GROMACS .gro file of C-alpha atoms in nm:
model
  472
    1MET     CA    1   0.506  -4.532  -1.529
    2ALA     CA    2   0.687  -4.638  -1.202
    3ALA     CA    3   0.385  -4.500  -0.980
    4SER     CA    4   0.127  -4.716  -1.191
    5THR     CA    5   0.359  -5.023  -1.174
    6ASN     CA    6   0.380  -4.986  -0.786
    7LYS     CA    7  -0.001  -4.941  -0.764
    8HIS     CA    8  -0.056  -5.262  -0.976
    9VAL     CA    9   0.197  -5.456  -0.777
   10ALA     CA   10   0.033  -5.326  -0.444
   11GLN     CA   11  -0.319  -5.424  -0.568
   12LYS     CA   12  -0.196  -5.795  -0.672
   13ARG     CA   13  -0.049  -5.830  -0.317
   14GLY     CA   14  -0.380  -5.701  -0.165
   15VAL     CA   15  -0.211  -5.394  -0.014
   16ALA     CA   16  -0.353  -5.043  -0.052
   17ALA     CA   17  -0.130  -4.835  -0.287
   18PRO     CA   18   0.028  -4.530  -0.101
   19PRO     CA   19  -0.132  -4.198  -0.182
   20PRO     CA   20   0.073  -3.979  -0.443
   21GLY     CA   21   0.282  -3.731  -0.273
   22PRO     CA   22   0.224  -3.354  -0.328
   23SER     CA   23   0.335  -3.184  -0.636
   24ILE     CA   24   0.633  -2.945  -0.628
   25VAL     CA   25   0.379  -2.637  -0.644
   26ALA     CA   26   0.152  -2.777  -0.375
   27SER     CA   27   0.455  -2.854  -0.157
   28LEU     CA   28   0.558  -2.477  -0.162
   29PHE     CA   29   0.249  -2.401   0.022
   30HIS     CA   30   0.217  -2.706   0.238
   31ARG     CA   31   0.465  -2.569   0.498
   32PRO     CA   32   0.557  -2.214   0.555
   33LEU     CA   33   0.932  -2.256   0.513
   34PRO     CA   34   0.947  -2.301   0.134
   35LEU     CA   35   0.734  -2.019   0.059
   36TYR     CA   36   0.917  -1.764   0.265
   37LEU     CA   37   1.227  -1.904   0.177
   38SER     CA   38   1.151  -1.867  -0.188
   39ALA     CA   39   1.020  -1.511  -0.133
   40ALA     CA   40   1.354  -1.420   0.050
   41LEU     CA   41   1.554  -1.574  -0.232
   42LEU     CA   42   1.377  -1.374  -0.495
   43ARG     CA   43   1.463  -1.064  -0.318
   44ALA     CA   44   1.830  -1.180  -0.252
   45VAL     CA   45   1.866  -1.248  -0.637
   46LEU     CA   46   1.715  -0.907  -0.744
   47LEU     CA   47   1.935  -0.719  -0.476
   48LEU     CA   48   2.254  -0.889  -0.618
   49TYR     CA   49   2.138  -0.808  -0.963
   50GLY     CA   50   2.083  -0.456  -0.861
   51LEU     CA   51   2.435  -0.423  -0.749
   52TRP     CA   52   2.557  -0.555  -1.090
   53GLN     CA   53   2.344  -0.317  -1.280
   54ASP     CA   54   2.448  -0.019  -1.075
   55ALA     CA   55   2.806  -0.097  -1.141
   56ASN     CA   56   2.759  -0.172  -1.518
   57SER     CA   57   2.486   0.021  -1.673
   58PRO     CA   58   2.406   0.390  -1.710
   59LEU     CA   59   2.046   0.302  -1.621
   60LYS     CA   60   2.062   0.248  -1.227
   61TYR     CA   61   1.869  -0.018  -1.046
   62THR     CA   62   1.868   0.159  -0.727
   63ASP     CA   63   1.592   0.420  -0.696
   64ILE     CA   64   1.673   0.787  -0.668
   65ASP     CA   65   1.458   0.778  -0.343
   66TYR     CA   66   1.697   0.544  -0.185
   67LEU     CA   67   1.996   0.793  -0.231
   68VAL     CA   68   1.761   1.063  -0.071
   69PHE     CA   69   1.679   0.839   0.220
   70THR     CA   70   2.045   0.759   0.279
   71ASP     CA   71   2.166   1.112   0.233
   72ALA     CA   72   1.918   1.213   0.496
   73ALA     CA   73   2.050   0.944   0.735
   74ARG     CA   74   2.381   1.078   0.676
   75PHE     CA   75   2.295   1.428   0.789
   76VAL     CA   76   2.130   1.275   1.091
   77SER     CA   77   2.441   1.078   1.178
   78ARG     CA   78   2.631   1.399   1.171
   79GLY     CA   79   2.390   1.575   1.412
   80GLN     CA   80   2.212   1.778   1.151
   81SER     CA   81   1.846   1.773   1.016
   82PRO     CA   82   1.742   1.515   0.765
   83TYR     CA   83   1.584   1.819   0.588
   84ALA     CA   84   1.922   1.936   0.496
   85ARG     CA   85   1.897   1.695   0.211
   86GLU     CA   86   1.702   1.866  -0.050
   87THR     CA   87   1.380   1.679  -0.154
   88TYR     CA   88   1.367   1.464   0.171
   89ARG     CA   89   0.982   1.489   0.211
   90TYR     CA   90   0.942   1.222   0.485
   91THR     CA   91   0.934   1.180   0.885
   92PRO     CA   92   1.280   1.195   1.046
   93VAL     CA   93   1.182   0.833   1.164
   94LEU     CA   94   1.278   0.695   0.832
   95ALA     CA   95   1.604   0.859   0.826
   96TRP     CA   96   1.683   0.718   1.182
   97LEU     CA   97   1.578   0.359   1.068
   98LEU     CA   98   1.840   0.395   0.795
   99LEU     CA   99   2.124   0.516   1.017
  100PRO     CA  100   2.322   0.192   0.957
  101THR     CA  101   2.353   0.309   0.593
  102ALA     CA  102   2.565   0.602   0.705
  103GLN     CA  103   2.819   0.402   0.901
  104THR     CA  104   3.163   0.334   0.732
  105THR     CA  105   3.446   0.082   0.861
  106GLY     CA  106   3.704   0.163   0.602
  107ASN     CA  107   3.653  -0.180   0.451
  108PRO     CA  108   3.468  -0.155   0.110
  109PHE     CA  109   3.297  -0.465   0.119
  110TRP     CA  110   3.143  -0.398   0.469
  111ASP     CA  111   3.070  -0.043   0.375
  112ALA     CA  112   2.870  -0.155   0.074
  113VAL     CA  113   2.683  -0.409   0.295
  114LEU     CA  114   2.598  -0.117   0.535
  115PHE     CA  115   2.496   0.110   0.259
  116HIS     CA  116   2.247  -0.142   0.119
  117SER     CA  117   2.111  -0.260   0.451
  118GLY     CA  118   1.822  -0.021   0.404
  119LYS     CA  119   1.718  -0.232   0.105
  120VAL     CA  120   1.734  -0.549   0.314
  121LEU     CA  121   1.523  -0.371   0.574
  122PHE     CA  122   1.261  -0.293   0.315
  123ALA     CA  123   1.249  -0.643   0.155
  124THR     CA  124   1.224  -0.798   0.503
  125ALA     CA  125   0.922  -0.579   0.567
  126ASP     CA  126   0.775  -0.748   0.253
  127LEU     CA  127   0.806  -1.105   0.413
  128VAL     CA  128   0.657  -0.973   0.752
  129ALA     CA  129   0.354  -0.825   0.557
  130GLY     CA  130   0.293  -1.159   0.373
  131TRP     CA  131   0.309  -1.345   0.711
  132LEU     CA  132   0.067  -1.102   0.829
  133LEU     CA  133  -0.154  -1.154   0.544
  134GLU     CA  134  -0.148  -1.542   0.616
  135ARG     CA  135  -0.260  -1.468   0.971
  136ILE     CA  136  -0.547  -1.257   0.865
  137LEU     CA  137  -0.680  -1.511   0.603
  138THR     CA  138  -0.676  -1.804   0.872
  139MET     CA  139  -0.825  -1.603   1.155
  140GLY     CA  140  -1.180  -1.581   1.027
  141SER     CA  141  -1.422  -1.310   1.081
  142THR     CA  142  -1.758  -1.236   1.244
  143GLY     CA  143  -2.057  -1.098   1.063
  144LYS     CA  144  -2.297  -0.846   1.163
  145THR     CA  145  -2.506  -1.078   1.362
  146SER     CA  146  -2.208  -1.208   1.548
  147ARG     CA  147  -2.210  -1.527   1.312
  148ALA     CA  148  -1.861  -1.671   1.324
  149ILE     CA  149  -1.700  -1.731   0.982
  150SER     CA  150  -1.406  -1.965   0.987
  151GLY     CA  151  -1.089  -1.874   0.811
  152MET     CA  152  -0.940  -2.079   0.538
  153ASP     CA  153  -0.668  -2.357   0.601
  154ALA     CA  154  -0.306  -2.227   0.619
  155ALA     CA  155  -0.193  -2.401   0.280
  156ARG     CA  156  -0.468  -2.209   0.085
  157ALA     CA  157  -0.397  -1.879   0.286
  158ARG     CA  158  -0.024  -1.916   0.170
  159LYS     CA  159  -0.125  -1.938  -0.195
  160PHE     CA  160  -0.309  -1.601  -0.154
  161ALA     CA  161  -0.017  -1.450   0.038
  162ALA     CA  162   0.225  -1.560  -0.226
  163ILE     CA  163   0.055  -1.293  -0.459
  164TRP     CA  164   0.223  -1.040  -0.246
  165LEU     CA  165   0.535  -1.258  -0.149
  166LEU     CA  166   0.628  -1.387  -0.486
  167ASN     CA  167   0.513  -1.093  -0.692
  168PRO     CA  168   0.825  -0.962  -0.886
  169MET     CA  169   0.699  -0.601  -0.893
  170VAL     CA  170   0.678  -0.604  -0.512
  171ALA     CA  171   1.024  -0.751  -0.468
  172ALA     CA  172   1.186  -0.519  -0.745
  173ILE     CA  173   1.041  -0.204  -0.580
  174SER     CA  174   1.169  -0.297  -0.238
  175THR     CA  175   1.514  -0.411  -0.352
  176ARG     CA  176   1.541  -0.087  -0.560
  177GLY     CA  177   1.527   0.103  -0.222
  178SER     CA  178   1.168   0.205  -0.196
  179SER     CA  179   1.028   0.217   0.159
  180GLU     CA  180   0.665   0.098   0.071
  181GLY     CA  181   0.733  -0.219   0.233
  182LEU     CA  182   0.730  -0.076   0.581
  183LEU     CA  183   0.378   0.074   0.476
  184GLY     CA  184   0.280  -0.268   0.384
  185VAL     CA  185   0.367  -0.402   0.739
  186LEU     CA  186   0.187  -0.105   0.920
  187VAL     CA  187  -0.130  -0.148   0.724
  188THR     CA  188  -0.153  -0.536   0.744
  189ALA     CA  189  -0.065  -0.498   1.109
  190LEU     CA  190  -0.320  -0.232   1.164
  191LEU     CA  191  -0.594  -0.460   1.009
  192TRP     CA  192  -0.482  -0.781   1.186
  193ALA     CA  193  -0.518  -0.576   1.526
  194VAL     CA  194  -0.855  -0.455   1.448
  195LEU     CA  195  -0.978  -0.793   1.341
  196ALA     CA  196  -0.839  -0.944   1.643
  197ARG     CA  197  -0.998  -0.664   1.860
  198ARG     CA  198  -0.663  -0.539   1.989
  199VAL     CA  199  -0.787  -0.167   2.019
  200THR     CA  200  -0.489  -0.028   2.194
  201LEU     CA  201  -0.248  -0.166   1.943
  202ALA     CA  202  -0.465  -0.074   1.646
  203GLY     CA  203  -0.464   0.295   1.790
  204LEU     CA  204  -0.089   0.300   1.823
  205LEU     CA  205  -0.044   0.156   1.455
  206LEU     CA  206  -0.300   0.403   1.322
  207GLY     CA  207  -0.156   0.690   1.489
  208PHE     CA  208   0.211   0.594   1.378
  209GLY     CA  209   0.099   0.494   1.024
  210VAL     CA  210  -0.050   0.844   0.960
  211HIS     CA  211   0.258   1.013   1.093
  212PHE     CA  212   0.504   0.791   0.899
  213LYS     CA  213   0.289   0.839   0.579
  214ILE     CA  214  -0.026   1.045   0.552
  215TYR     CA  215  -0.244   0.825   0.352
  216PRO     CA  216  -0.332   0.564   0.621
  217PHE     CA  217  -0.592   0.819   0.770
  218ILE     CA  218  -0.839   0.706   0.515
  219TYR     CA  219  -0.874   0.383   0.719
  220ALA     CA  220  -1.007   0.540   1.011
  221PRO     CA  221  -1.372   0.619   0.906
  222ALA     CA  222  -1.401   0.238   0.786
  223ILE     CA  223  -1.244   0.099   1.103
  224VAL     CA  224  -1.479   0.316   1.323
  225TRP     CA  225  -1.784   0.238   1.132
  226TRP     CA  226  -1.688  -0.135   1.151
  227MET     CA  227  -1.640  -0.140   1.527
  228ASP     CA  228  -2.001  -0.155   1.632
  229ARG     CA  229  -2.105  -0.308   1.969
  230GLU     CA  230  -2.216  -0.641   1.818
  231ARG     CA  231  -1.884  -0.693   1.629
  232MET     CA  232  -1.675  -0.592   1.904
  233ALA     CA  233  -1.852  -0.828   2.139
  234ALA     CA  234  -1.774  -1.124   1.910
  235GLY     CA  235  -1.837  -1.451   2.081
  236SER     CA  236  -2.131  -1.337   2.262
  237LYS     CA  237  -2.491  -1.463   2.164
  238ALA     CA  238  -2.664  -1.339   1.848
  239PRO     CA  239  -2.915  -1.069   1.939
  240THR     CA  240  -3.268  -1.193   1.967
  241LYS     CA  241  -3.550  -1.088   1.736
  242ALA     CA  242  -3.719  -0.887   2.029
  243ALA     CA  243  -3.385  -0.707   2.081
  244SER     CA  244  -3.350  -0.650   1.701
  245LYS     CA  245  -3.708  -0.515   1.683
  246GLN     CA  246  -3.641  -0.285   1.976
  247THR     CA  247  -3.319  -0.155   1.832
  248SER     CA  248  -3.500  -0.069   1.511
  249ASN     CA  249  -3.756   0.138   1.701
  250VAL     CA  250  -3.498   0.372   1.876
  251THR     CA  251  -3.482   0.733   1.800
  252TRP     CA  252  -3.199   0.907   1.607
  253ILE     CA  253  -3.065   1.041   1.908
  254ASN     CA  254  -3.010   0.709   2.079
  255ARG     CA  255  -2.871   0.590   1.759
  256ILE     CA  256  -2.608   0.871   1.758
  257VAL     CA  257  -2.544   0.803   2.141
  258SER     CA  258  -2.512   0.420   2.081
  259PHE     CA  259  -2.262   0.489   1.796
  260ILE     CA  260  -2.023   0.636   2.066
  261THR     CA  261  -1.886   0.305   2.209
  262PRO     CA  262  -1.585   0.255   2.437
  263ALA     CA  263  -1.392   0.076   2.172
  264ARG     CA  264  -1.451   0.366   1.930
  265ILE     CA  265  -1.338   0.630   2.176
  266GLN     CA  266  -1.045   0.409   2.297
  267LEU     CA  267  -0.919   0.394   1.919
  268ALA     CA  268  -0.968   0.760   1.872
  269VAL     CA  269  -0.801   0.879   2.171
  270ILE     CA  270  -0.498   0.649   2.142
  271SER     CA  271  -0.443   0.715   1.764
  272LEU     CA  272  -0.486   1.086   1.793
  273LEU     CA  273  -0.243   1.103   2.090
  274THR     CA  274   0.019   0.882   1.921
  275PHE     CA  275   0.006   1.103   1.616
  276LEU     CA  276   0.006   1.421   1.806
  277LEU     CA  277   0.295   1.325   2.031
  278LEU     CA  278   0.506   1.202   1.746
  279ASN     CA  279   0.466   1.518   1.559
  280ALA     CA  280   0.515   1.733   1.864
  281ALA     CA  281   0.848   1.558   1.927
  282MET     CA  282   0.958   1.609   1.561
  283PHE     CA  283   0.850   1.960   1.558
  284ILE     CA  284   1.073   2.018   1.879
  285LEU     CA  285   1.352   1.854   1.708
  286HIS     CA  286   1.329   2.009   1.356
  287GLY     CA  287   1.083   2.284   1.384
  288THR     CA  288   0.888   2.439   1.072
  289PRO     CA  289   1.103   2.235   0.811
  290PHE     CA  290   0.929   1.908   0.956
  291LEU     CA  291   0.588   2.044   0.892
  292THR     CA  292   0.666   2.186   0.552
  293HIS     CA  293   0.837   1.884   0.401
  294THR     CA  294   0.653   1.608   0.583
  295TYR     CA  295   0.284   1.750   0.546
  296LEU     CA  296   0.245   2.067   0.364
  297HIS     CA  297   0.449   1.975   0.064
  298HIS     CA  298   0.198   1.707  -0.034
  299VAL     CA  299  -0.075   1.961  -0.056
  300THR     CA  300   0.120   2.190  -0.297
  301ARG     CA  301   0.324   1.925  -0.467
  302ILE     CA  302   0.324   1.960  -0.861
  303ASP     CA  303   0.536   1.637  -0.946
  304HIS     CA  304   0.492   1.547  -1.313
  305ARG     CA  305   0.772   1.291  -1.364
  306HIS     CA  306   0.683   0.926  -1.361
  307ASN     CA  307   0.335   1.026  -1.280
  308PHE     CA  308   0.059   0.790  -1.419
  309SER     CA  309  -0.214   1.030  -1.319
  310PRO     CA  310  -0.437   1.209  -1.585
  311TYR     CA  311  -0.342   1.528  -1.398
  312ASN     CA  312   0.020   1.481  -1.531
  313THR     CA  313   0.002   1.723  -1.807
  314GLN     CA  314  -0.168   1.994  -1.601
  315LEU     CA  315   0.109   1.953  -1.333
  316TYR     CA  316   0.364   2.012  -1.601
  317LEU     CA  317   0.214   2.309  -1.722
  318THR     CA  318   0.174   2.451  -1.383
  319SER     CA  319   0.539   2.387  -1.290
  320SER     CA  320   0.624   2.561  -1.624
  321LEU     CA  321   0.409   2.857  -1.517
  322SER     CA  322   0.554   2.860  -1.173
  323SER     CA  323   0.913   2.860  -1.305
  324SER     CA  324   0.836   3.143  -1.572
  325SER     CA  325   0.647   3.365  -1.328
  326SER     CA  326   0.961   3.402  -1.113
  327SER     CA  327   1.149   3.553  -1.407
  328SER     CA  328   0.861   3.765  -1.572
  329SER     CA  329   0.643   4.004  -1.371
  330SER     CA  330   0.385   4.001  -1.637
  331SER     CA  331   0.305   3.633  -1.603
  332PRO     CA  332   0.023   3.546  -1.376
  333HIS     CA  333   0.141   3.386  -1.055
  334PRO     CA  334  -0.016   3.043  -1.013
  335SER     CA  335  -0.156   3.109  -0.677
  336LYS     CA  336  -0.363   3.394  -0.836
  337THR     CA  337  -0.544   3.163  -1.064
  338LEU     CA  338  -0.777   2.868  -1.009
  339GLN     CA  339  -0.584   2.540  -1.084
  340ILE     CA  340  -0.778   2.221  -1.162
  341GLU     CA  341  -0.524   1.994  -0.988
  342SER     CA  342  -0.566   2.189  -0.668
  343LEU     CA  343  -0.912   2.049  -0.651
  344ALA     CA  344  -0.813   1.687  -0.722
  345PHE     CA  345  -0.833   1.591  -0.353
  346LEU     CA  346  -1.233   1.647  -0.349
  347PRO     CA  347  -1.344   1.335  -0.549
  348GLN     CA  348  -1.033   1.152  -0.392
  349LEU     CA  349  -1.135   1.206  -0.033
  350LEU     CA  350  -1.536   1.183  -0.081
  351LEU     CA  351  -1.464   0.827  -0.224
  352SER     CA  352  -1.196   0.701  -0.006
  353THR     CA  353  -1.308   0.841   0.330
  354VAL     CA  354  -1.676   0.887   0.300
  355LEU     CA  355  -1.873   0.690   0.037
  356ILE     CA  356  -1.664   0.359   0.044
  357PRO     CA  357  -1.640   0.326   0.418
  358LEU     CA  358  -2.014   0.383   0.469
  359ALA     CA  359  -2.105   0.150   0.196
  360LEU     CA  360  -1.868  -0.137   0.222
  361ALA     CA  361  -1.687  -0.134   0.581
  362LYS     CA  362  -1.952  -0.348   0.760
  363LYS     CA  363  -1.981  -0.591   0.497
  364SER     CA  364  -1.602  -0.673   0.464
  365LEU     CA  365  -1.334  -0.442   0.628
  366PRO     CA  366  -1.026  -0.580   0.436
  367SER     CA  367  -1.193  -0.556   0.097
  368ALA     CA  368  -1.334  -0.210   0.198
  369MET     CA  369  -0.984  -0.091   0.269
  370LEU     CA  370  -0.862  -0.226  -0.062
  371ALA     CA  371  -1.134  -0.015  -0.227
  372GLN     CA  372  -1.056   0.277  -0.023
  373THR     CA  373  -0.682   0.252  -0.115
  374PHE     CA  374  -0.748   0.170  -0.479
  375ALA     CA  375  -0.958   0.499  -0.504
  376PHE     CA  376  -0.731   0.709  -0.334
  377VAL     CA  377  -0.443   0.596  -0.557
  378THR     CA  378  -0.639   0.617  -0.881
  379PHE     CA  379  -0.783   0.962  -0.810
  380ASN     CA  380  -0.459   1.097  -0.647
  381LYS     CA  381  -0.307   1.395  -0.850
  382VAL     CA  382   0.056   1.208  -0.821
  383CYS     CA  383   0.064   0.824  -0.911
  384THR     CA  384   0.351   0.638  -0.924
  385SER     CA  385   0.456   0.277  -0.949
  386GLN     CA  386   0.536   0.274  -0.577
  387TYR     CA  387   0.173   0.377  -0.492
  388PHE     CA  388   0.049   0.070  -0.645
  389LEU     CA  389   0.196  -0.150  -0.353
  390TRP     CA  390  -0.040   0.035  -0.131
  391TYR     CA  391  -0.331  -0.165  -0.254
  392MET     CA  392  -0.149  -0.458  -0.378
  393VAL     CA  393  -0.081  -0.564  -0.025
  394LEU     CA  394  -0.450  -0.598   0.055
  395LEU     CA  395  -0.526  -0.776  -0.290
  396PRO     CA  396  -0.473  -1.132  -0.129
  397LEU     CA  397  -0.765  -1.056   0.138
  398TYR     CA  398  -1.011  -0.968  -0.142
  399LEU     CA  399  -0.928  -1.206  -0.431
  400PRO     CA  400  -1.063  -1.538  -0.270
  401GLY     CA  401  -1.419  -1.454  -0.325
  402SER     CA  402  -1.386  -1.209  -0.595
  403SER     CA  403  -1.539  -1.183  -0.957
  404PHE     CA  404  -1.183  -1.199  -1.082
  405LEU     CA  405  -1.124  -1.548  -0.964
  406ARG     CA  406  -1.479  -1.677  -1.020
  407ASP     CA  407  -1.453  -1.574  -1.394
  408ARG     CA  408  -1.105  -1.634  -1.512
  409ARG     CA  409  -1.165  -1.442  -1.840
  410LEU     CA  410  -1.264  -1.136  -1.647
  411GLY     CA  411  -0.961  -1.163  -1.423
  412LEU     CA  412  -0.715  -1.208  -1.723
  413ALA     CA  413  -0.868  -0.910  -1.906
  414ALA     CA  414  -0.836  -0.682  -1.584
  415LEU     CA  415  -0.464  -0.807  -1.552
  416ALA     CA  416  -0.398  -0.751  -1.911
  417LEU     CA  417  -0.554  -0.409  -1.933
  418TRP     CA  418  -0.390  -0.290  -1.607
  419VAL     CA  419  -0.036  -0.401  -1.717
  420GLY     CA  420  -0.116  -0.280  -2.081
  421GLY     CA  421  -0.212   0.052  -1.948
  422GLN     CA  422   0.108   0.100  -1.763
  423ALA     CA  423   0.323  -0.045  -2.060
  424LEU     CA  424   0.151   0.211  -2.304
  425TRP     CA  425   0.238   0.504  -2.053
  426LEU     CA  426   0.580   0.385  -1.991
  427GLN     CA  427   0.648   0.369  -2.354
  428GLN     CA  428   0.536   0.751  -2.394
  429GLY     CA  429   0.740   0.829  -2.092
  430TYR     CA  430   1.055   0.662  -2.236
  431GLU     CA  431   1.014   0.872  -2.542
  432LEU     CA  432   0.986   1.187  -2.349
  433GLU     CA  433   1.249   1.133  -2.070
  434PHE     CA  434   1.515   0.944  -2.265
  435LEU     CA  435   1.468   1.042  -2.634
  436GLY     CA  436   1.367   1.388  -2.557
  437ARG     CA  437   1.055   1.376  -2.772
  438SER     CA  438   0.759   1.581  -2.662
  439THR     CA  439   0.482   1.314  -2.598
  440PHE     CA  440   0.269   1.513  -2.363
  441VAL     CA  441  -0.028   1.568  -2.585
  442PRO     CA  442  -0.174   1.334  -2.717
  443GLY     CA  443   0.035   1.038  -2.641
  444LEU     CA  444   0.119   1.075  -2.264
  445TRP     CA  445  -0.220   1.238  -2.187
  446VAL     CA  446  -0.422   0.974  -2.368
  447ALA     CA  447  -0.222   0.687  -2.208
  448SER     CA  448  -0.272   0.840  -1.853
  449LEU     CA  449  -0.649   0.879  -1.940
  450GLY     CA  450  -0.657   0.517  -2.042
  451PHE     CA  451  -0.496   0.384  -1.742
  452PHE     CA  452  -0.720   0.596  -1.519
  453LEU     CA  453  -1.034   0.459  -1.694
  454VAL     CA  454  -0.901   0.103  -1.659
  455ASN     CA  455  -0.850   0.162  -1.281
  456CYS     CA  456  -1.185   0.315  -1.237
  457TRP     CA  457  -1.347  -0.010  -1.410
  458ILE     CA  458  -1.139  -0.235  -1.167
  459LEU     CA  459  -1.261  -0.017  -0.869
  460GLY     CA  460  -1.607  -0.057  -0.988
  461VAL     CA  461  -1.579  -0.454  -0.988
  462ILE     CA  462  -1.423  -0.454  -0.627
  463VAL     CA  463  -1.707  -0.230  -0.509
  464GLY     CA  464  -1.971  -0.445  -0.688
  465ASP     CA  465  -1.818  -0.762  -0.530
  466VAL     CA  466  -1.815  -0.622  -0.165
  467GLY     CA  467  -2.158  -0.476  -0.209
  468GLU     CA  468  -2.311  -0.794  -0.319
  469GLY     CA  469  -2.149  -0.986  -0.010
  470ALA     CA  470  -1.922  -1.193  -0.262
  471VAL     CA  471  -1.620  -1.162  -0.051
  472LEU     CA  472  -1.525  -1.257   0.298
   0.00000   0.00000   0.00000
């Protein structure tokens, strides 16, 4: 009312009415401070709430993994191996990063602050990953013909970065003490370095990322395939028609030779050396337990708790067989029988490291990496809520041109099915783990299969979008 009155008065006086100010929502993205402050506040509130829940509820807010991390850090602070803590399956680097959690001052308040400082580290990593997403969205890209594609404006980029920064699921997982936020930083920094042609930095990040958590190795084929001569020489003149015709007439041997470029060799050498040197150092410090717990365990693991994978029931049966075989010589040992879950990595690796990179990487590297990660998590024999963050951090880079935003009904349907599939599984899991009811078959298995099919459908939409060139 006041605004219309002011406008009417201004028109009577012959003065142009002042433009309306930005809305509260728009002002959140107009400048970076409000967005990042809101994201930090969200995590601070959840962290404080978690302290209250841990003190007053039998159902703890702090993730059991955080207790594993901090116990390992405590062993390291005493000069022992982090693998002295049973179920610690990570690089010693993570325990080193959390060394402050093992310190004590004698003051209960400051001791609590130090113990929970790891959660603050993980939450801060979320913010850094969001900032890197904004940088990637605004930096633009270069097409196959060296045609420059300008990036979006900063305010719009922050709206998409907010999908990660203001996501309550992301904030909750980090403040509960999961280290996935650190992976988010490594992956987004790797992508930024590649798109910015910082090959040395990209190699260091790729080598360290694979050491820190094995799965980033899936990005190597996509990055290498993307790094052709034309794209790495961004800013040079587009190839002429004569040059293009000459390129199309070269033999396969010449194509193979031309594939080996200085940038690709540099990335391969630096990433491999980084990975090998880190592993050599850790092996010297901790010996065989480092290899067993950090790498070999993930090949033979049969975790079935909190596992959304359709292999969940099979893993439970395998774990039961493994337990019974140790007490009964007549029971067949699991290693002597062919187990289906042992072959789970075949479709998983075929999709995420071969088919998707070859088909999509040169069309859109960020979206190809999202599709790779989505396939890797969906087809993994162990699939927990923390793993969803592996692809959620790349979602803001795909969504701007996606079918899910162009067709809102499709987007809402995908979100409803994805959330509903998890809710159905969690309801069955709650009855199993908290009420003691056997819901493995058909309840839990059907819920796992349903969630798997939903994810396959979503993956199909993503692949279709990238294949049609619908995303940047």
